[in-house]
Structure formats: structure tokens, C-alpha cells
Amino acid sequence: MSFVMRALEPQAQDLAQTAAQLPACGPEWRVLIVDSDPDVHAAFRLALEGRSLFGRPLVFLYARSATQARNLLRRERDLAVIVLDAVTHGAGAGLDLVDFIRYTAGLRNSRIVLRTGRPGQEPDLDTLLRYDINDCRAKTELTPDRLLAIVVTAVRSYAQLCAIEGNRRSLELMVRSSASLLEETNLHAFARGVITQLASLLGVAGEGLVCTQGTHLTEPLRVLAAMGSFAPLAGQPMAAALASHGLRLLRQALKTRRNLYGAQRGVALYIGRGDEQDMAVFIDAPVSHGTPDRQLLEVFCANLRTLLHNRGLLERLHQSAYYDPLVNLPNRAHFVEKVDECVWRGTHGHVLALVDIDDFSATNDVMGHRFGDRLLEAMARRLAGALPAGVLLARVGTDTFGILGPATAVKLTQLLDCARQPLTVDGVPHKVSLTCGYVHLPHRRQAGTDLVKDATIALQRAKRSHRGQLLEYSEQMGMEARDRAMLLSDLRAAIGGPQLFLVYQPQVDLESHALVGLEALLRWRRHDGSFVAPDRFIPVAEHSGLIVPLGQWVLATACRTMRELLDAGKAPPRMAVNVSTVQLQDPGFVQTVSHALSAHGLQGGQLELEITESVAVLPTRLLQSALAALRAMGVTIAIDDFGTGYSSLSYLERLPLDRIKIDRSFVRQLGESQEARIAEMVAQLGRKLGLRVLAEGIEDASTWQALRAMGCQEGQGYHIARPMEQHALQHWLALREADGAMQAHPLQGTA
Ligand code: C2E
Ligand code: CA
Ligand code: CA
């Protein structure tokens, strides 16, 4: 034996390596001799029995008849060589058995050697090829030396065929396992998948573990997943695993970043850095045989590394899709998904609340975005601290937080109170108030987005009329919100068209009856001729921001009318235009005004802007600088609806104003002592502050006289004139001129 091995050495070493990597080959070479001639059996027994080839023993099986052979072939899967007597059975019968081997028993890799009667009796080439017959030998050629050479050649060829088949199967497995590993969403499941897939590639049960090293080398290695006898190590630090299992190979693989194979057992593959983590897998499998081609394992590893990297990318994508990095909380998408889950699971007694920071955008504008960001972070921490475990807190809008949890656990009143203590931002205490809209999750199934919308409706309502408080959503609110939404979309469509136009209401001096100004008022007449009241559509426009372009149009149109009146020589001293707080907040507002004036060749003093007391919500600095810039142009400022709003007197004192308008609600009921007192007080206040006072809503002569007696200098109202379209106004002005009258002329306009 030894001489043969020496003679065959280079190939044999190759083969030893190949053979060691065959999943399909068993631990021995099985050779089947089918021959009726006992001499042939004896020849093989004498020459080869008890010998080894390439480190594996040769084991012989003998059959004397075709029947015996068939029975054996039905049982044996791993036959390296079959030596078949084609003499006794006749070439035809011999070929029947070959057909049986290849097609019935399905042994494609076994090497077949035909034993013929004498040289030259081989079957034709076609048959040799069809049945993949390795060799044909006459009995005379079966000398011990030749037998060995015949068997070595056949075994080597068998081993190579098995290797090719094994690699093909491994590749198939790899492709399939890549697909299933990529689907794993969490890292632990991925790691378990790696063990299972690699074990099946190695043809062993899932006995192994995956370990990782954290971002820093100082972080200890830990076992990410473990299966089979290693299972108890899952989640443990590697030190424990090393102590109990002596996993030197694994540690070495991580250290050297290479794949390592144990002398007898164990495969440790270095998968690489996925998402900043080193990862390696160890599988307890015998290495001597049954291990696939190492190059294939390298490919498997490279593939895993790519998967791990892609997983990292996917995870980061997932993170950025569902997380808000600023406040370190889940975002709206995550929140909505959780609400969905809650509804679909049929969870009872849950509440969905939206908590909003009051006046955040103003704070952001005045204090800067960096401050705004810190404020949000501090608020997020405050809210998180005030909520019990098991309640979801998310950031669902710029300054809006979403809360989802059992109604018994979410104490909303207490939650709003958590902001009573000022937040410390950049070391400075900052006072905030919170407003909340909420909804109880319904029993019927409803999409998460719809429920968030309901809570938003409640929140918006609360922001309008219950600031700093809680408001629960109701069906009624939903209907109104839908109406508003429809109104808004109609208004959008109406902008720029003839449905929207201005009317003008004269303002007069109550003493001299002289015309002192006109107030421009917006009208919306629908196609069917019906009017939508400004009190209805203006708040909708304000809320949607539509008031900014709409207000620009109003300003430009009023200025154009003023120009036309000036050109006709009929203009009063000023044109008053209503400006909402939202417009004042627009950074381009002062520019818009100056542009409207210059476009129509007007002096600043020919324009008055009516602002309401609700400007008190604006930061003083912003408001003061806007008003100062306007007054620098000569534009006068009137405070509208005085007495109905927040009016803090000190606030009024600080603002650069020219006129106070007494709200018509006080003027209308002037006969009632309370209202009369208010009107009188406003008039006195105006005098004290050095401001002119104008009363609106004068509907009769006695009111006129009463207001005059109180010291109110100017007025407007149906008794003087209704708001009129431009052509009616021109008519009214012409009449007044013709009369030369100092009397007021009640005239029907488009009120
Ligand atoms: P406002 O600025 O207080 O306007 C005066 C309102 O009183 C007008 O209602 C006017 O038609 C009405 N009025 C005038 N005289 C009398 C009277 O003798 N008796 C009664 N009962 N009412 C009288 P209007 O036009 O319906 O406007 C309502 C509100 O809509 C306005 O109140 C103003 O706040 C807002 N608004 C109107 N046009 C505009 C606009 O162009 N821009 C902005 N931002 N708001 C506007
Ligand atoms: Ca007004
Ligand atoms: Ca008013």
C-alpha cells in the first residue's frame, strides 16, 4: 500500500483534501464486487481488504448474483466503486444491472468497472458513455498491483464527483439562506438564522453560537445567539462562554478576522463588521469530512457580511423612518402604526392624546431655532418623566407630542400640570403652557390616521378656544371640522376670482360730520348669490395661512380703490384695512405694505391698519418692530374690537397706536348701563393715552349723540352708511358732495 501512496502522492494529497470536504461521502470507501466467479472475490480480498486509501478504510461488499446485487443496491447509498461481472450474466444481463444502478437505484456518482472475459470484449462507446462506465478489465488483468490502481482511480473520480455535487448543493443552500436571512428584522433572529443556515450547509444539527463585539474594542464580547448545547450561553459575556466551552477557535477568528477550522472539530467564521460590530459564528461540526469546500465557506461569509451590512442600512433606514433624533422619541409614522395596532388588536380603554406647546412658533422665531430645539428636548424629557411605563410618547409634529396608553394610566390633567414648573433651557427657566386634544379609542375598527386626525381636531379646537386646557373629541367637532375643510377648499378656489370683493364703509367725525376714512371689508358671494360671512371664512383663512395671500390681495385692492378715489378727487383722508395677527407674523408683511403703497402712489398716512387685541399673543419685540416700521412709513394703526379681547393696559401703552375702535357689541347696547360704562371707559382711556377713539356699529342718531357726549371723536355704522361696493360708494360720495351736507346719509350698501 505504502508504495502506491508514495507513487500517487501529489494527487493523493489533493484528493485527501477534496475528500475531506465532501458532504456526500461517508467515512469509508465502499466497494461492491458483483461476480459469480469466486476467484475474482478472492483476488480483491487478498489484494485490498483491510487497506486504506487517502486516510479512509476500504470496505468491500460482495454479491454473487444479480438478484443479490439488486438487493444490496437498494440499501446502499454510498458506494464508491462497483466492479461488475459482464461475463456470467452476458453483456446484456450485465448492462441490465448497470441500468439498474444508474436509473433505478439512482447512484450517479458511483464508479463502475466492468469485468470482461478477455481483453477486447468491452461494450461499444455509446454504452460506455450512456452509463458512465469508468473502466473495463479482463480477469487476467486483475493482478494485485492493477487492482489497486483501478480502485484508486475510481475512488478519486468518485470523490471529485461528490465534491462537485456537494458544492452545487451548498450554493443552492446559500442562495436560499441569503433570502431568508435578509428578511430577519432583528439582530438576534439574524444571528440565529446564521447558525441554522451554516449548520445545514455543514450538514450538521444547529450546534453553535454567534458572538459580537460592541463598537469599542473595550466593550466585552457577548454571545448574541446560541443553539443546541450552547443555548444556555445566549446573552452571556464571551468570558463565560470561553470558560465553560473553551471556544479558542472563535476568539482567534475574531482577533485575526479570519475563518478558522479546528484540527478535528469546529468551524469559526469571521462574518465581519455589520453596523459597527464585529461578528463571528462558531459551529461545532466534525472537520475531517462532511465540510464543504472552504472557498465556498469564504463565499458564504462574504455573503453574510454583505447581508449584515445591508441589514445595518435597513435598520438605520427603519430608525430614521420611525424615530425622531432631536427629542429621541418615536415619530408620527411610528405613533400612527402603534395606534393602528392597538385598534386592530381590539384593545379597550385606551386614550390617544395630542399635547401641544402653546406659542411655540413665536418662541422659535424670537429666541431662535437652537433655543426652540432645546425647549422641545426639555419638554420631551418632562413629558416622558410624567408618564408611567407602558405609555407611548412620540413626537408627532413640530411642537406636538402624541400619547397612547390605557386611560387609567394616562392622567391628562396631571400631564398638563407637569409644565407648571418652568423648563430649564440653556440654564434659563422658561415658562410654557400646554394644550391637549384627545380621543378614546373606539370599539369599532378605525384607521390610526383617522384617530390621530380626530385628536388633532380636538387639539385645534382647544387651541382656538381652550388654550392651556384639555378637550375631548366629539362627533359634532368632527362635522364642523369637515365643514371648515370644505369651506377652506372652496375659499382657495374662490381666490383671484369675482366671488371675492371688497366693500367700503365710511367713517366720520362725530362732531363735524366730515368723512375721515373708509374701512375696507371683505365679501364672499358664492355662485348662487349667497354670502359667506367674513366671521366664518376669515378664521378658516387665518388658520390655514391662506389669509396671507388673501390679505395681500385685500391690501392691494383697497389701495387701488383709494388711488381711484384720489384721482376722482373724492378720497377721504385714509383707507382702513383689517389685518389679522397671522399676517403680522409674516416676516414679509411690512414689505407687502410698502409695496402696496408705492404701487398705487399712496402716502403712508393715507393707510390705516386695523389690528385686533389678539395681537397680544405675539411676542412684544416682533410686534413692536413691525408696528414701528409701519409707522415710520406714516401708516396709522388702530386697535379693533377694543374691549373684547385680552387687553392688558400696560401692553397697550407700550404699543405704538393711533386709534382705538370701540367694539360694536358695546355700542349696540349703549342704553344698558354696563355697556355704556365700558364705552365711556374706553373713550377716557383713549384720551389718557392720547389716542383717537372711533365707535363702530352706530345704528341710530341717539347712539351717535351719546357717544359724542362720552368724548368719542369718530364713528361708523349703518346709521351713517352701510359697507358699499365701489360704484355704490362713488354714488354715495357724489350725493354727499351735491348736498354739501354735513348730515350723514343712510344708504343701503352690501352689508
Ligand atoms: P370688524 O373689523 O369689526 O368690522 C366691522 C363689522 O361690523 C363688519 O362686519 C361690518 O359690516 C359690521 N358693521 C358695520 N356697521 C355696523 C352696524 O351699524 N351694525 C352692525 N350690526 N354691524 C355693523 P363684517 O363685514 O361682517 O366683518 C366681520 C369681521 O370680519 C370684521 O370685523 C373683521 O374682523 C373681519 N374682516 C372683514 N374683512 C376683513 C379683511 O379684509 N381682513 C381681515 N383680516 N378681516 C376682515
Ligand atoms: Ca375692523
Ligand atoms: Ca370691530
GROMACS .gro file of N, CA and C in nm, residues 310-452:
model
  429
  310ASN      N    1  -2.609   4.530   0.482
  310ASN     CA    2  -2.739   4.574   0.431
  310ASN      C    3  -2.841   4.584   0.544
  311ARG      N    4  -2.832   4.486   0.635
  311ARG     CA    5  -2.922   4.488   0.750
  311ARG      C    6  -2.900   4.618   0.829
  312GLY      N    7  -2.772   4.651   0.845
  312GLY     CA    8  -2.738   4.774   0.917
  312GLY      C    9  -2.802   4.893   0.849
  313LEU      N   10  -2.791   4.894   0.715
  313LEU     CA   11  -2.851   5.004   0.639
  313LEU      C   12  -3.001   5.005   0.658
  314LEU      N   13  -3.060   4.884   0.648
  314LEU     CA   14  -3.206   4.875   0.663
  314LEU      C   15  -3.247   4.924   0.800
  315GLU      N   16  -3.167   4.883   0.900
  315GLU     CA   17  -3.200   4.922   1.037
  315GLU      C   18  -3.195   5.074   1.052
  316ARG      N   19  -3.090   5.131   0.991
  316ARG     CA   20  -3.079   5.278   1.002
  316ARG      C   21  -3.193   5.346   0.928
  317LEU      N   22  -3.230   5.287   0.812
  317LEU     CA   23  -3.344   5.342   0.737
  317LEU      C   24  -3.469   5.335   0.823
  318HIS      N   25  -3.487   5.218   0.886
  318HIS     CA   26  -3.602   5.196   0.972
  318HIS      C   27  -3.601   5.298   1.084
  319GLN      N   28  -3.481   5.314   1.140
  319GLN     CA   29  -3.465   5.408   1.251
  319GLN      C   30  -3.505   5.549   1.208
  320SER      N   31  -3.453   5.589   1.089
  320SER     CA   32  -3.482   5.727   1.050
  320SER      C   33  -3.626   5.740   1.004
  321ALA      N   34  -3.686   5.629   0.961
  321ALA     CA   35  -3.826   5.637   0.919
  321ALA      C   36  -3.920   5.642   1.039
  322TYR      N   37  -3.875   5.590   1.152
  322TYR     CA   38  -3.967   5.579   1.266
  322TYR      C   39  -3.921   5.651   1.392
  323TYR      N   40  -3.812   5.725   1.380
  323TYR     CA   41  -3.759   5.786   1.501
  323TYR      C   42  -3.731   5.933   1.481
  324ASP      N   43  -3.747   6.009   1.586
  324ASP     CA   44  -3.715   6.150   1.580
  324ASP      C   45  -3.586   6.172   1.657
  325PRO      N   46  -3.478   6.203   1.585
  325PRO     CA   47  -3.348   6.211   1.651
  325PRO      C   48  -3.336   6.330   1.746
  326LEU      N   49  -3.411   6.438   1.721
  326LEU     CA   50  -3.396   6.557   1.805
  326LEU      C   51  -3.438   6.528   1.949
  327VAL      N   52  -3.556   6.472   1.965
  327VAL     CA   53  -3.605   6.452   2.101
  327VAL      C   54  -3.591   6.308   2.146
  328ASN      N   55  -3.531   6.224   2.055
  328ASN     CA   56  -3.507   6.085   2.092
  328ASN      C   57  -3.637   6.011   2.123
  329LEU      N   58  -3.736   6.034   2.041
  329LEU     CA   59  -3.865   5.968   2.061
  329LEU      C   60  -3.912   5.911   1.928
  330PRO      N   61  -4.004   5.814   1.933
  330PRO     CA   62  -4.064   5.768   1.808
  330PRO      C   63  -4.133   5.885   1.738
  331ASN      N   64  -4.146   5.874   1.606
  331ASN     CA   65  -4.208   5.986   1.533
  331ASN      C   66  -4.354   5.955   1.499
  332ARG      N   67  -4.411   6.039   1.416
  332ARG     CA   68  -4.552   6.027   1.382
  332ARG      C   69  -4.584   5.893   1.315
  333ALA      N   70  -4.498   5.853   1.219
  333ALA     CA   71  -4.524   5.727   1.147
  333ALA      C   72  -4.534   5.610   1.246
  334HIS      N   73  -4.440   5.609   1.341
  334HIS     CA   74  -4.439   5.503   1.442
  334HIS      C   75  -4.566   5.511   1.527
  335PHE      N   76  -4.601   5.633   1.565
  335PHE     CA   77  -4.717   5.655   1.652
  335PHE      C   78  -4.845   5.603   1.583
  336VAL      N   79  -4.861   5.643   1.458
  336VAL     CA   80  -4.981   5.602   1.384
  336VAL      C   81  -4.986   5.449   1.373
  337GLU      N   82  -4.870   5.389   1.348
  337GLU     CA   83  -4.865   5.242   1.338
  337GLU      C   84  -4.910   5.176   1.469
  338LYS      N   85  -4.864   5.235   1.580
  338LYS     CA   86  -4.900   5.178   1.711
  338LYS      C   87  -5.049   5.196   1.739
  339VAL      N   88  -5.105   5.310   1.696
  339VAL     CA   89  -5.249   5.332   1.715
  339VAL      C   90  -5.324   5.226   1.633
  340ASP      N   91  -5.277   5.206   1.509
  340ASP     CA   92  -5.336   5.103   1.423
  340ASP      C   93  -5.336   4.967   1.493
  341GLU      N   94  -5.219   4.931   1.542
  341GLU     CA   95  -5.203   4.801   1.610
  341GLU      C   96  -5.302   4.788   1.724
  342CYS      N   97  -5.311   4.894   1.801
  342CYS     CA   98  -5.397   4.896   1.919
  342CYS      C   99  -5.543   4.873   1.878
  343VAL      N  100  -5.584   4.940   1.770
  343VAL     CA  101  -5.722   4.929   1.725
  343VAL      C  102  -5.747   4.788   1.670
  344TRP      N  103  -5.654   4.738   1.592
  344TRP     CA  104  -5.674   4.607   1.530
  344TRP      C  105  -5.669   4.495   1.632
  345ARG      N  106  -5.595   4.517   1.739
  345ARG     CA  107  -5.592   4.415   1.843
  345ARG      C  108  -5.719   4.420   1.928
  346GLY      N  109  -5.797   4.529   1.908
  346GLY     CA  110  -5.922   4.543   1.984
  346GLY      C  111  -5.897   4.580   2.128
  347THR      N  112  -5.784   4.651   2.153
  347THR     CA  113  -5.752   4.693   2.289
  347THR      C  114  -5.860   4.789   2.341
  348HIS      N  115  -5.907   4.763   2.462
  348HIS     CA  116  -6.011   4.851   2.518
  348HIS      C  117  -5.953   4.952   2.615
  349GLY      N  118  -6.026   5.061   2.631
  349GLY     CA  119  -5.992   5.157   2.736
  349GLY      C  120  -5.864   5.235   2.712
  350HIS      N  121  -5.825   5.252   2.583
  350HIS     CA  122  -5.705   5.330   2.556
  350HIS      C  123  -5.742   5.473   2.517
  351VAL      N  124  -5.651   5.564   2.546
  351VAL     CA  125  -5.674   5.702   2.509
  351VAL      C  126  -5.557   5.749   2.421
  352LEU      N  127  -5.592   5.831   2.323
  352LEU     CA  128  -5.492   5.887   2.232
  352LEU      C  129  -5.497   6.038   2.254
  353ALA      N  130  -5.387   6.095   2.298
  353ALA     CA  131  -5.386   6.238   2.327
  353ALA      C  132  -5.276   6.307   2.248
  354LEU      N  133  -5.305   6.430   2.207
  354LEU     CA  134  -5.203   6.512   2.144
  354LEU      C  135  -5.180   6.634   2.233
  355VAL      N  136  -5.056   6.654   2.270
  355VAL     CA  137  -5.023   6.764   2.359
  355VAL      C  138  -4.936   6.862   2.283
  356ASP      N  139  -4.977   6.988   2.283
  356ASP     CA  140  -4.909   7.088   2.200
  356ASP      C  141  -4.856   7.202   2.287
  357ILE      N  142  -4.737   7.247   2.254
  357ILE     CA  143  -4.678   7.358   2.330
  357ILE      C  144  -4.737   7.489   2.277
  358ASP      N  145  -4.797   7.570   2.364
  358ASP     CA  146  -4.858   7.695   2.320
  358ASP      C  147  -4.752   7.795   2.275
  359ASP      N  148  -4.782   7.862   2.167
  359ASP     CA  149  -4.696   7.970   2.114
  359ASP      C  150  -4.554   7.926   2.085
  360PHE      N  151  -4.538   7.800   2.047
  360PHE     CA  152  -4.401   7.753   2.022
  360PHE      C  153  -4.338   7.827   1.904
  361SER      N  154  -4.417   7.846   1.797
  361SER     CA  155  -4.353   7.904   1.678
  361SER      C  156  -4.308   8.048   1.705
  362ALA      N  157  -4.386   8.119   1.787
  362ALA     CA  158  -4.343   8.256   1.821
  362ALA      C  159  -4.213   8.251   1.901
  363THR      N  160  -4.207   8.158   1.998
  363THR     CA  161  -4.085   8.143   2.078
  363THR      C  162  -3.967   8.111   1.987
  364ASN      N  163  -3.993   8.021   1.893
  364ASN     CA  164  -3.889   7.979   1.799
  364ASN      C  165  -3.840   8.098   1.717
  365ASP      N  166  -3.935   8.183   1.672
  365ASP     CA  167  -3.897   8.298   1.591
  365ASP      C  168  -3.814   8.397   1.670
  366VAL      N  169  -3.858   8.420   1.794
  366VAL     CA  170  -3.793   8.523   1.873
  366VAL      C  171  -3.661   8.474   1.933
  367MET      N  172  -3.666   8.353   1.990
  367MET     CA  173  -3.548   8.305   2.062
  367MET      C  174  -3.451   8.229   1.972
  368GLY      N  175  -3.492   8.195   1.852
  368GLY     CA  176  -3.404   8.123   1.761
  368GLY      C  177  -3.431   7.974   1.764
  369HIS      N  178  -3.393   7.909   1.655
  369HIS     CA  179  -3.425   7.767   1.641
  369HIS      C  180  -3.349   7.678   1.737
  370ARG      N  181  -3.227   7.720   1.770
  370ARG     CA  182  -3.149   7.639   1.861
  370ARG      C  183  -3.219   7.632   1.998
  371PHE      N  184  -3.266   7.746   2.038
  371PHE     CA  185  -3.340   7.752   2.165
  371PHE      C  186  -3.466   7.666   2.155
  372GLY      N  187  -3.535   7.680   2.040
  372GLY     CA  188  -3.656   7.602   2.016
  372GLY      C  189  -3.628   7.453   2.029
  373ASP      N  190  -3.517   7.409   1.969
  373ASP     CA  191  -3.480   7.267   1.976
  373ASP      C  192  -3.459   7.223   2.120
  374ARG      N  193  -3.386   7.307   2.196
  374ARG     CA  194  -3.357   7.271   2.337
  374ARG      C  195  -3.488   7.264   2.417
  375LEU      N  196  -3.578   7.358   2.383
  375LEU     CA  197  -3.707   7.361   2.452
  375LEU      C  198  -3.784   7.232   2.426
  376LEU      N  199  -3.781   7.188   2.300
  376LEU     CA  200  -3.851   7.063   2.265
  376LEU      C  201  -3.790   6.944   2.338
  377GLU      N  202  -3.657   6.942   2.343
  377GLU     CA  203  -3.590   6.832   2.414
  377GLU      C  204  -3.631   6.830   2.560
  378ALA      N  205  -3.629   6.950   2.621
  378ALA     CA  206  -3.663   6.959   2.763
  378ALA      C  207  -3.808   6.918   2.786
  379MET      N  208  -3.895   6.959   2.695
  379MET     CA  209  -4.037   6.924   2.707
  379MET      C  210  -4.055   6.772   2.695
  380ALA      N  211  -3.982   6.714   2.597
  380ALA     CA  212  -3.992   6.569   2.576
  380ALA      C  213  -3.950   6.495   2.702
  381ARG      N  214  -3.843   6.543   2.764
  381ARG     CA  215  -3.795   6.477   2.887
  381ARG      C  216  -3.898   6.493   2.999
  382ARG      N  217  -3.954   6.612   3.008
  382ARG     CA  218  -4.052   6.640   3.113
  382ARG      C  219  -4.173   6.548   3.097
  383LEU      N  220  -4.222   6.538   2.974
  383LEU     CA  221  -4.339   6.453   2.949
  383LEU      C  222  -4.307   6.307   2.976
  384ALA      N  223  -4.190   6.262   2.928
  384ALA     CA  224  -4.151   6.122   2.947
  384ALA      C  225  -4.146   6.091   3.096
  385GLY      N  226  -4.096   6.187   3.172
  385GLY     CA  227  -4.085   6.165   3.316
  385GLY      C  228  -4.220   6.161   3.385
  386ALA      N  229  -4.319   6.226   3.323
  386ALA     CA  230  -4.450   6.233   3.387
  386ALA      C  231  -4.541   6.116   3.350
  387LEU      N  232  -4.496   6.036   3.251
  387LEU     CA  233  -4.581   5.924   3.206
  387LEU      C  234  -4.532   5.792   3.265
  388PRO      N  235  -4.625   5.706   3.303
  388PRO     CA  236  -4.583   5.577   3.357
  388PRO      C  237  -4.532   5.484   3.245
  389ALA      N  238  -4.467   5.377   3.283
  389ALA     CA  239  -4.418   5.280   3.185
  389ALA      C  240  -4.537   5.221   3.110
  390GLY      N  241  -4.514   5.181   2.988
  390GLY     CA  242  -4.621   5.119   2.911
  390GLY      C  243  -4.706   5.219   2.835
  391VAL      N  244  -4.676   5.348   2.850
  391VAL     CA  245  -4.748   5.450   2.775
  391VAL      C  246  -4.653   5.502   2.667
  392LEU      N  247  -4.704   5.507   2.544
  392LEU     CA  248  -4.619   5.550   2.432
  392LEU      C  249  -4.618   5.703   2.421
  393LEU      N  250  -4.498   5.757   2.412
  393LEU     CA  251  -4.482   5.901   2.390
  393LEU      C  252  -4.407   5.918   2.259
  394ALA      N  253  -4.460   6.001   2.170
  394ALA     CA  254  -4.396   6.021   2.040
  394ALA      C  255  -4.402   6.169   2.005
  395ARG      N  256  -4.315   6.209   1.912
  395ARG     CA  257  -4.325   6.346   1.862
  395ARG      C  258  -4.397   6.337   1.728
  396VAL      N  259  -4.517   6.394   1.722
  396VAL     CA  260  -4.597   6.375   1.602
  396VAL      C  261  -4.605   6.501   1.516
  397GLY      N  262  -4.552   6.609   1.565
  397GLY     CA  263  -4.549   6.733   1.487
  397GLY      C  264  -4.439   6.819   1.544
  398THR      N  265  -4.417   6.937   1.487
  398THR     CA  266  -4.307   7.023   1.533
  398THR      C  267  -4.307   7.035   1.685
  399ASP      N  268  -4.419   7.080   1.740
  399ASP     CA  269  -4.425   7.102   1.884
  399ASP      C  270  -4.542   7.023   1.943
  400THR      N  271  -4.576   6.913   1.879
  400THR     CA  272  -4.688   6.832   1.925
  400THR      C  273  -4.640   6.691   1.961
  401PHE      N  274  -4.680   6.647   2.079
  401PHE     CA  275  -4.642   6.513   2.124
  401PHE      C  276  -4.767   6.425   2.126
  402GLY      N  277  -4.750   6.300   2.086
  402GLY     CA  278  -4.859   6.204   2.087
  402GLY      C  279  -4.843   6.111   2.206
  403ILE      N  280  -4.954   6.079   2.269
  403ILE     CA  281  -4.951   5.989   2.385
  403ILE      C  282  -5.055   5.881   2.362
  404LEU      N  283  -5.016   5.757   2.384
  404LEU     CA  284  -5.108   5.646   2.364
  404LEU      C  285  -5.091   5.548   2.479
  405GLY      N  286  -5.199   5.519   2.547
  405GLY     CA  287  -5.189   5.424   2.658
  405GLY      C  288  -5.324   5.403   2.724
  406PRO      N  289  -5.329   5.313   2.821
  406PRO     CA  290  -5.455   5.287   2.890
  406PRO      C  291  -5.503   5.415   2.959
  407ALA      N  292  -5.634   5.442   2.947
  407ALA     CA  293  -5.689   5.564   3.005
  407ALA      C  294  -5.664   5.570   3.155
  408THR      N  295  -5.654   5.454   3.217
  408THR     CA  296  -5.632   5.452   3.362
  408THR      C  297  -5.490   5.498   3.397
  409ALA      N  298  -5.397   5.481   3.301
  409ALA     CA  299  -5.258   5.517   3.329
  409ALA      C  300  -5.225   5.658   3.284
  410VAL      N  301  -5.297   5.706   3.181
  410VAL     CA  302  -5.266   5.839   3.127
  410VAL      C  303  -5.352   5.943   3.198
  411LYS      N  304  -5.294   6.013   3.292
  411LYS     CA  305  -5.367   6.117   3.367
  411LYS      C  306  -5.339   6.250   3.299
  412LEU      N  307  -5.432   6.288   3.209
  412LEU     CA  308  -5.405   6.404   3.124
  412LEU      C  309  -5.397   6.536   3.200
  413THR      N  310  -5.485   6.553   3.298
  413THR     CA  311  -5.483   6.679   3.373
  413THR      C  312  -5.347   6.695   3.441
  414GLN      N  313  -5.302   6.585   3.502
  414GLN     CA  314  -5.171   6.591   3.568
  414GLN      C  315  -5.060   6.618   3.467
  415LEU      N  316  -5.079   6.560   3.347
  415LEU     CA  317  -4.977   6.575   3.245
  415LEU      C  318  -4.962   6.723   3.205
  416LEU      N  319  -5.076   6.792   3.188
  416LEU     CA  320  -5.067   6.934   3.153
  416LEU      C  321  -5.002   7.012   3.267
  417ASP      N  322  -5.028   6.965   3.388
  417ASP     CA  323  -4.969   7.031   3.505
  417ASP      C  324  -4.817   7.016   3.510
  418CYS      N  325  -4.767   6.914   3.442
  418CYS     CA  326  -4.622   6.889   3.452
  418CYS      C  327  -4.543   7.006   3.395
  419ALA      N  328  -4.611   7.093   3.317
  419ALA     CA  329  -4.539   7.208   3.262
  419ALA      C  330  -4.555   7.332   3.350
  420ARG      N  331  -4.623   7.316   3.464
  420ARG     CA  332  -4.640   7.431   3.554
  420ARG      C  333  -4.505   7.487   3.599
  421GLN      N  334  -4.415   7.394   3.633
  421GLN     CA  335  -4.280   7.437   3.669
  421GLN      C  336  -4.207   7.475   3.540
  422PRO      N  337  -4.142   7.591   3.536
  422PRO     CA  338  -4.073   7.630   3.412
  422PRO      C  339  -3.969   7.526   3.370
  423LEU      N  340  -3.948   7.515   3.239
  423LEU     CA  341  -3.846   7.425   3.187
  423LEU      C  342  -3.714   7.501   3.188
  424THR      N  343  -3.608   7.430   3.215
  424THR     CA  344  -3.478   7.498   3.211
  424THR      C  345  -3.415   7.476   3.074
  425VAL      N  346  -3.400   7.585   3.000
  425VAL     CA  347  -3.341   7.575   2.867
  425VAL      C  348  -3.216   7.661   2.865
  426ASP      N  349  -3.104   7.597   2.833
  426ASP     CA  350  -2.974   7.666   2.836
  426ASP      C  351  -2.954   7.737   2.970
  427GLY      N  352  -2.995   7.671   3.075
  427GLY     CA  353  -2.974   7.725   3.209
  427GLY      C  354  -3.074   7.833   3.249
  428VAL      N  355  -3.165   7.866   3.157
  428VAL     CA  356  -3.262   7.973   3.186
  428VAL      C  357  -3.401   7.911   3.201
  429PRO      N  358  -3.474   7.947   3.308
  429PRO     CA  359  -3.608   7.891   3.322
  429PRO      C  360  -3.703   7.951   3.218
  430HIS      N  361  -3.782   7.868   3.155
  430HIS     CA  362  -3.873   7.915   3.052
  430HIS      C  363  -4.011   7.859   3.080
  431LYS      N  364  -4.109   7.949   3.087
  431LYS     CA  365  -4.245   7.908   3.122
  431LYS      C  366  -4.319   7.865   2.996
  432VAL      N  367  -4.380   7.749   3.000
  432VAL     CA  368  -4.461   7.707   2.884
  432VAL      C  369  -4.598   7.661   2.933
  433SER      N  370  -4.695   7.669   2.843
  433SER     CA  371  -4.823   7.607   2.875
  433SER      C  372  -4.854   7.508   2.764
  434LEU      N  373  -4.934   7.407   2.801
  434LEU     CA  374  -4.966   7.300   2.706
  434LEU      C  375  -5.115   7.296   2.682
  435THR      N  376  -5.153   7.262   2.559
  435THR     CA  377  -5.294   7.241   2.527
  435THR      C  378  -5.306   7.099   2.476
  436CYS      N  379  -5.420   7.036   2.507
  436CYS     CA  380  -5.432   6.895   2.472
  436CYS      C  381  -5.568   6.863   2.410
  437GLY      N  382  -5.565   6.787   2.301
  437GLY     CA  383  -5.686   6.732   2.242
  437GLY      C  384  -5.675   6.580   2.252
  438TYR      N  385  -5.783   6.514   2.286
  438TYR     CA  386  -5.771   6.368   2.298
  438TYR      C  387  -5.898   6.296   2.254
  439VAL      N  388  -5.881   6.168   2.233
  439VAL     CA  389  -5.993   6.085   2.189
  439VAL      C  390  -5.976   5.947   2.253
  440HIS      N  391  -6.090   5.886   2.291
  440HIS     CA  392  -6.083   5.749   2.343
  440HIS      C  393  -6.089   5.654   2.225
  441LEU      N  394  -6.005   5.552   2.224
  441LEU     CA  395  -6.005   5.461   2.110
  441LEU      C  396  -6.142   5.392   2.105
  442PRO      N  397  -6.198   5.387   1.985
  442PRO     CA  398  -6.334   5.334   1.971
  442PRO      C  399  -6.335   5.181   1.973
  443HIS      N  400  -6.453   5.125   1.990
  443HIS     CA  401  -6.464   4.980   1.986
  443HIS      C  402  -6.463   4.931   1.843
  444ARG      N  403  -6.521   5.016   1.755
  444ARG     CA  404  -6.518   4.973   1.615
  444ARG      C  405  -6.379   5.001   1.558
  445ARG      N  406  -6.348   4.929   1.450
  445ARG     CA  407  -6.215   4.946   1.392
  445ARG      C  408  -6.209   5.072   1.308
  446GLN      N  409  -6.102   5.145   1.329
  446GLN     CA  410  -6.085   5.272   1.259
  446GLN      C  411  -5.936   5.289   1.235
  447ALA      N  412  -5.900   5.346   1.120
  447ALA     CA  413  -5.758   5.359   1.088
  447ALA      C  414  -5.690   5.454   1.188
  448GLY      N  415  -5.564   5.421   1.218
  448GLY     CA  416  -5.487   5.503   1.311
  448GLY      C  417  -5.480   5.648   1.268
  449THR      N  418  -5.463   5.670   1.137
  449THR     CA  419  -5.451   5.808   1.089
  449THR      C  420  -5.580   5.885   1.118
  450ASP      N  421  -5.696   5.816   1.106
  450ASP     CA  422  -5.823   5.886   1.132
  450ASP      C  423  -5.834   5.925   1.278
  451LEU      N  424  -5.789   5.836   1.366
  451LEU     CA  425  -5.798   5.867   1.509
  451LEU      C  426  -5.704   5.982   1.546
  452VAL      N  427  -5.586   5.981   1.485
  452VAL     CA  428  -5.493   6.092   1.510
  452VAL      C  429  -5.556   6.221   1.458
   0.00000   0.00000   0.00000
